[in-house]
Backbone as XML, in Angstrom:
<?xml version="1.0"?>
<chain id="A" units="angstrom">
  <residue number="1" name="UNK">
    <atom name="N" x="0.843" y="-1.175" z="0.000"/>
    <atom name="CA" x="0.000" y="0.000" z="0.000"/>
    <atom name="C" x="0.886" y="1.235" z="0.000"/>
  </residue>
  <residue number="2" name="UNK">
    <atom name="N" x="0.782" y="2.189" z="-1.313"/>
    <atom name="CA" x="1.340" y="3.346" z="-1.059"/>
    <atom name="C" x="1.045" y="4.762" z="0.484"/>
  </residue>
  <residue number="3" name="UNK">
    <atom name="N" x="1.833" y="5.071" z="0.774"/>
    <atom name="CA" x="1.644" y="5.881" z="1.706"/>
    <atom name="C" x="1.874" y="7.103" z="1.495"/>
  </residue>
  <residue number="4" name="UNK">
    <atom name="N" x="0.802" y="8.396" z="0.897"/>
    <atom name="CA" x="0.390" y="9.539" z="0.569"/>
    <atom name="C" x="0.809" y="10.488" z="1.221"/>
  </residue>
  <residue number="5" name="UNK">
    <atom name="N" x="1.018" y="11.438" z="1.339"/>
    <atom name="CA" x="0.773" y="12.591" z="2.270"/>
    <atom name="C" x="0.972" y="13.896" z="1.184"/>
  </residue>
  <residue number="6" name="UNK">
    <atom name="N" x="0.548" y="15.109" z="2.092"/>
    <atom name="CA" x="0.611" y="16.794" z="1.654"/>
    <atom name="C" x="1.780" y="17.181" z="2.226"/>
  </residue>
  <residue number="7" name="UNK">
    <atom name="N" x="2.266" y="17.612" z="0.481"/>
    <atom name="CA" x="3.584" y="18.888" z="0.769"/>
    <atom name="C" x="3.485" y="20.217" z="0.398"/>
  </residue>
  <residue number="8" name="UNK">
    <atom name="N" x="2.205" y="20.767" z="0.033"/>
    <atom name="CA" x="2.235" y="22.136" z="-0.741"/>
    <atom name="C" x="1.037" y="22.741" z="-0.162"/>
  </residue>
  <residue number="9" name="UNK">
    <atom name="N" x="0.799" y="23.005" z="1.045"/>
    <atom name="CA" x="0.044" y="23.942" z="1.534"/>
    <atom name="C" x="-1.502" y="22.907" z="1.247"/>
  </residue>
  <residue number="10" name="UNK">
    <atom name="N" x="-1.566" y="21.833" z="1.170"/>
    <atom name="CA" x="-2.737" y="21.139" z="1.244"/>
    <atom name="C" x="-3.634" y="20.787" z="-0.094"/>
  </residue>
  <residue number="11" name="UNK">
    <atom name="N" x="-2.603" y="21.033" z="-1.228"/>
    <atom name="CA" x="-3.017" y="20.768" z="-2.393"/>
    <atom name="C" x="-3.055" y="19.215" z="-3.214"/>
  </residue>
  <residue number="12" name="UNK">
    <atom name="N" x="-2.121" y="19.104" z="-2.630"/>
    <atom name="CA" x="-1.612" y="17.799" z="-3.808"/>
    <atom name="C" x="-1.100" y="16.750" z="-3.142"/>
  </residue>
  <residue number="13" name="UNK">
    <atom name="N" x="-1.691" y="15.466" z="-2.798"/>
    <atom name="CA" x="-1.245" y="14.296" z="-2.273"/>
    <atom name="C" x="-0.158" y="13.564" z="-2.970"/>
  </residue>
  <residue number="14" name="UNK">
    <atom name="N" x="1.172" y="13.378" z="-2.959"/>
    <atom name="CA" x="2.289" y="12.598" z="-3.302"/>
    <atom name="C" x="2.939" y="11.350" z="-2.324"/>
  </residue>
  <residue number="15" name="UNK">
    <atom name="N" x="3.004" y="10.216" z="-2.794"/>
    <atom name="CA" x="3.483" y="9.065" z="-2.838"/>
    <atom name="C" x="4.717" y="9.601" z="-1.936"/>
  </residue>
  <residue number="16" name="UNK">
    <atom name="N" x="5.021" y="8.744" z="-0.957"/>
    <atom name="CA" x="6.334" y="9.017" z="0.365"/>
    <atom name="C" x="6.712" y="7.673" z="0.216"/>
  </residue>
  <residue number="17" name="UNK">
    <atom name="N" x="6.151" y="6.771" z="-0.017"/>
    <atom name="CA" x="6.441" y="5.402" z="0.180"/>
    <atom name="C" x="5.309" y="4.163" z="0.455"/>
  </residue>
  <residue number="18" name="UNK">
    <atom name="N" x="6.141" y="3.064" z="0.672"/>
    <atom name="CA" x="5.031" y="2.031" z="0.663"/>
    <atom name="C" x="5.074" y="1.093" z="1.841"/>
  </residue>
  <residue number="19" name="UNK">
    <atom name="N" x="4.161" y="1.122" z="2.657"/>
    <atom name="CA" x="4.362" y="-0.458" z="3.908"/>
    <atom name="C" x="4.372" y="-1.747" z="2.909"/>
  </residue>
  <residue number="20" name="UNK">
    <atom name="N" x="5.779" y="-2.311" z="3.477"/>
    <atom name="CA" x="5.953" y="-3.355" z="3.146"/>
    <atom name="C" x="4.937" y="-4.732" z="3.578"/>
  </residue>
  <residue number="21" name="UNK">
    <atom name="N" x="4.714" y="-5.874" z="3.084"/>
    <atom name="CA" x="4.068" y="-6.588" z="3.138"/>
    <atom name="C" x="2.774" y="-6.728" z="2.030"/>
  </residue>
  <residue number="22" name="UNK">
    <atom name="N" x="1.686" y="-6.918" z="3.223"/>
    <atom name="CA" x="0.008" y="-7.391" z="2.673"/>
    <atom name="C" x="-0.825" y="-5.574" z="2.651"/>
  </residue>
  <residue number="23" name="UNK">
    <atom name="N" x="-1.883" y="-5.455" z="2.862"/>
    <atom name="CA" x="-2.766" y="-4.348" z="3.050"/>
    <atom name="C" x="-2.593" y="-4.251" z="4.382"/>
  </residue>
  <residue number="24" name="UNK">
    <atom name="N" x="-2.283" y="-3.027" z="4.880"/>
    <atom name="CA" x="-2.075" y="-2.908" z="6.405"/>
    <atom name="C" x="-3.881" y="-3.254" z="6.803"/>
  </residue>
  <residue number="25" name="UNK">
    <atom name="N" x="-4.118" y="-3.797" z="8.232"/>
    <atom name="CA" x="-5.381" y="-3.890" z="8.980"/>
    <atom name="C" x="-4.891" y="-2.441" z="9.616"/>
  </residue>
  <residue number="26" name="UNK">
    <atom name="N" x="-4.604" y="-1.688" z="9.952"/>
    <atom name="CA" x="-4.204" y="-0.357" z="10.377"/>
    <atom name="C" x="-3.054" y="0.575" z="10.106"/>
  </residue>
  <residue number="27" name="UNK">
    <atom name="N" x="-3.379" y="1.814" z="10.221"/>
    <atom name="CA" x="-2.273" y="2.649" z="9.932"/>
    <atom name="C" x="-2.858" y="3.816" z="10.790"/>
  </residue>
  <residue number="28" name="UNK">
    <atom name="N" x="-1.709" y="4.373" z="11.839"/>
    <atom name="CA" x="-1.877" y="5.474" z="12.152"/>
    <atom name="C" x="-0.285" y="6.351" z="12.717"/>
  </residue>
  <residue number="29" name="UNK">
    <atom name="N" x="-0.765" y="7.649" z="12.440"/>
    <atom name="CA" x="-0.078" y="8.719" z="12.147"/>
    <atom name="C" x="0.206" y="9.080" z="13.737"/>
  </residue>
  <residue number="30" name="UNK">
    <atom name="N" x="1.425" y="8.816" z="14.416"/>
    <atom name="CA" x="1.619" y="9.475" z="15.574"/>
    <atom name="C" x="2.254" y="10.870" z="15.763"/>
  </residue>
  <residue number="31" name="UNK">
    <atom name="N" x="2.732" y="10.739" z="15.006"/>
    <atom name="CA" x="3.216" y="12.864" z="14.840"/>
    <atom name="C" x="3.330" y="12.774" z="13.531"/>
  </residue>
  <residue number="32" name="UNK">
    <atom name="N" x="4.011" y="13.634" z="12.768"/>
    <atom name="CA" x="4.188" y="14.427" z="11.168"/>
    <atom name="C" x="5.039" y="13.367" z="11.111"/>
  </residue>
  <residue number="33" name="UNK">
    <atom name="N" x="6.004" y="12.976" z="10.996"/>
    <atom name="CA" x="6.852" y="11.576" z="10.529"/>
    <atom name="C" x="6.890" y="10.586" z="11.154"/>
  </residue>
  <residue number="34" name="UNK">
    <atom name="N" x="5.775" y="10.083" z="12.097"/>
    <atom name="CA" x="6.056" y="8.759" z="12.869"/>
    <atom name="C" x="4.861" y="7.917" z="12.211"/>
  </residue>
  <residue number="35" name="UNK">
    <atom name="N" x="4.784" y="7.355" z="11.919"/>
    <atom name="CA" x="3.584" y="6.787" z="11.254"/>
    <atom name="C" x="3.763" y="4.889" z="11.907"/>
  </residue>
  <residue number="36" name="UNK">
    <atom name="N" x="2.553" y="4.197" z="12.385"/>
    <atom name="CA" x="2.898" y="2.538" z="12.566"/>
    <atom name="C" x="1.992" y="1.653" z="11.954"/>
  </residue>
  <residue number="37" name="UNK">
    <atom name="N" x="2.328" y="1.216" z="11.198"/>
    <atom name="CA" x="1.103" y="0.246" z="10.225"/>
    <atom name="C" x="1.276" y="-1.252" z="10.266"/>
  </residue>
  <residue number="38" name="UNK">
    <atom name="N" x="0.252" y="-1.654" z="11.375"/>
    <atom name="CA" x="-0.141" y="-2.976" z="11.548"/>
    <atom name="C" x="-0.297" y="-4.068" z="10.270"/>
  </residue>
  <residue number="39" name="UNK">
    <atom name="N" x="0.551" y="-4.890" z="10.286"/>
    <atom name="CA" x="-0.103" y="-6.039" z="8.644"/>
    <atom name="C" x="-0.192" y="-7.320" z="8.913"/>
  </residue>
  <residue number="40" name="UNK">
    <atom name="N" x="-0.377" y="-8.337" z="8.059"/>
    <atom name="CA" x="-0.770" y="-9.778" z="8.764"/>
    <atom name="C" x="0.897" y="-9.992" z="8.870"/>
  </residue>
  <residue number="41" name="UNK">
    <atom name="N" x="2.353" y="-9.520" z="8.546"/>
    <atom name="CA" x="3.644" y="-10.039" z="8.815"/>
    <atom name="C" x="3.386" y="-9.352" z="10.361"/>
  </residue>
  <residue number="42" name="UNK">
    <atom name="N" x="3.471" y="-8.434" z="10.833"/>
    <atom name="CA" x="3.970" y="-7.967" z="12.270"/>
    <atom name="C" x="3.262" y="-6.098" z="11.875"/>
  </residue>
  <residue number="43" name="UNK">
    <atom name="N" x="4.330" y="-5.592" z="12.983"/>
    <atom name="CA" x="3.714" y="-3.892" z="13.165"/>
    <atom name="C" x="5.043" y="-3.451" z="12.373"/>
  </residue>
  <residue number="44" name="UNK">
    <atom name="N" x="5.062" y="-2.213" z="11.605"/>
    <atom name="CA" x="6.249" y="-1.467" z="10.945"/>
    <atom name="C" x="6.166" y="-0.407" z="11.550"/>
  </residue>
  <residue number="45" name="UNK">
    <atom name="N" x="7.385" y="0.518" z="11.181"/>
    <atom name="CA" x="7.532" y="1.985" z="11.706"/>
    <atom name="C" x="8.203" y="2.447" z="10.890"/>
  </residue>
  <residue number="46" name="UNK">
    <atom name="N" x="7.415" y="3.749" z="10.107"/>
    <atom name="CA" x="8.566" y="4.613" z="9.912"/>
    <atom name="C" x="8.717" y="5.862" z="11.208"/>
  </residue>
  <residue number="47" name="UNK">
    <atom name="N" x="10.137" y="6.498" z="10.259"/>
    <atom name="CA" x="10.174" y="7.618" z="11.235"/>
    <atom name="C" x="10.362" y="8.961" z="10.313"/>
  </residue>
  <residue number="48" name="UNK">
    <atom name="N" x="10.096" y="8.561" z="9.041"/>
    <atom name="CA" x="10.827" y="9.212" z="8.380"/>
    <atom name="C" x="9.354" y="9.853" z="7.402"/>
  </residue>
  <residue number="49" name="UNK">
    <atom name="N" x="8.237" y="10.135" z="8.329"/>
    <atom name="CA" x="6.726" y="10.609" z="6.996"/>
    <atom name="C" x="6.628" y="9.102" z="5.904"/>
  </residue>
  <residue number="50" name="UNK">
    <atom name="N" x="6.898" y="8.172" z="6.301"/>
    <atom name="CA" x="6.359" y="7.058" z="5.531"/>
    <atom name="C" x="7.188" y="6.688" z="4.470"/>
  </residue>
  <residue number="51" name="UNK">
    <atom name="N" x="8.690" y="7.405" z="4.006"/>
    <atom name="CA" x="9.374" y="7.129" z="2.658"/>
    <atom name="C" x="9.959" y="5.256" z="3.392"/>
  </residue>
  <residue number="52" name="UNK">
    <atom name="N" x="10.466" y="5.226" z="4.206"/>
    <atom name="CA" x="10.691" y="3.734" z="4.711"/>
    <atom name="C" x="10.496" y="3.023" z="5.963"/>
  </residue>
  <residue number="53" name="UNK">
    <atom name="N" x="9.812" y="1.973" z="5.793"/>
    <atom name="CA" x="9.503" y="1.488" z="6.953"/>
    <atom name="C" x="10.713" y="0.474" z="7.357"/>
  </residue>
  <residue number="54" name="UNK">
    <atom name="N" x="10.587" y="-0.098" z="9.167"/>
    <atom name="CA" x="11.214" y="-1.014" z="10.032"/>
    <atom name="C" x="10.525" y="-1.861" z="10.291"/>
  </residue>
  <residue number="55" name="UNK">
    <atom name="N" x="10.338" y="-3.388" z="10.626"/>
    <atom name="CA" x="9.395" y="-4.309" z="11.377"/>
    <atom name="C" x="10.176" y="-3.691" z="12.617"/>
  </residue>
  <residue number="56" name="UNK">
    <atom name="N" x="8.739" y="-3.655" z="13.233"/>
    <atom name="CA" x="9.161" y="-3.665" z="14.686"/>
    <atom name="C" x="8.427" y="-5.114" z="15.422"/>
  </residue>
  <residue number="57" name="UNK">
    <atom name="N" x="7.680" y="-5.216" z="15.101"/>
    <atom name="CA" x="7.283" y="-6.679" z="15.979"/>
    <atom name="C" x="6.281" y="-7.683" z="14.933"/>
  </residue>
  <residue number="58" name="UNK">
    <atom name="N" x="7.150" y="-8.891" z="15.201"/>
    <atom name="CA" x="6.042" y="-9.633" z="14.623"/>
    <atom name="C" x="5.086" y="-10.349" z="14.325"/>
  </residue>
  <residue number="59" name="UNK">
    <atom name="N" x="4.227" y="-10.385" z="13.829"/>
    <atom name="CA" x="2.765" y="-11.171" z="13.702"/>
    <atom name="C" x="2.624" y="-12.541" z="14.698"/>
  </residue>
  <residue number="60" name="UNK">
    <atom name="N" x="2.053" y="-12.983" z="15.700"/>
    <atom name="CA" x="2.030" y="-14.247" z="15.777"/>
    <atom name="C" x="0.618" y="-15.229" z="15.631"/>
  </residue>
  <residue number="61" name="UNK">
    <atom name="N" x="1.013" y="-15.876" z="15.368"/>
    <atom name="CA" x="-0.542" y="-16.878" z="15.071"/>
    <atom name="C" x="-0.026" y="-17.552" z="13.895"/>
  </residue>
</chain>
């Protein structure tokens, strides 16, 4: 799933990057570049407005 955001005063949505994996079951925005998106592999993090994500923990079941 690409990950969108606004750089021009609220005009124009551009591509930052993509969570790796499946379709995240969640994504949320903890400040302007912290973003954590839950997927069926584990939880990711960027820190960076979404251009790259980290696994931070992973999926079990």
């Amino acid at each position: 799933m690409a990950v969108r955001r606004i750089t021009d005063n609220e005009t124009t949505w551009k591509k930052t990057g993509t969570v790796p994996g499946n379709q995240p079951q969640a994504l949320i925005a903890v400040g302007a570049d912290c973003i954590l998106a839950a997927t069926d592999k584990g939880v990711y993090e960027s820190r960076d407005g979404g251009t790259t994500f980290t696994l931070r923990a992973l999926a079990s079941g």
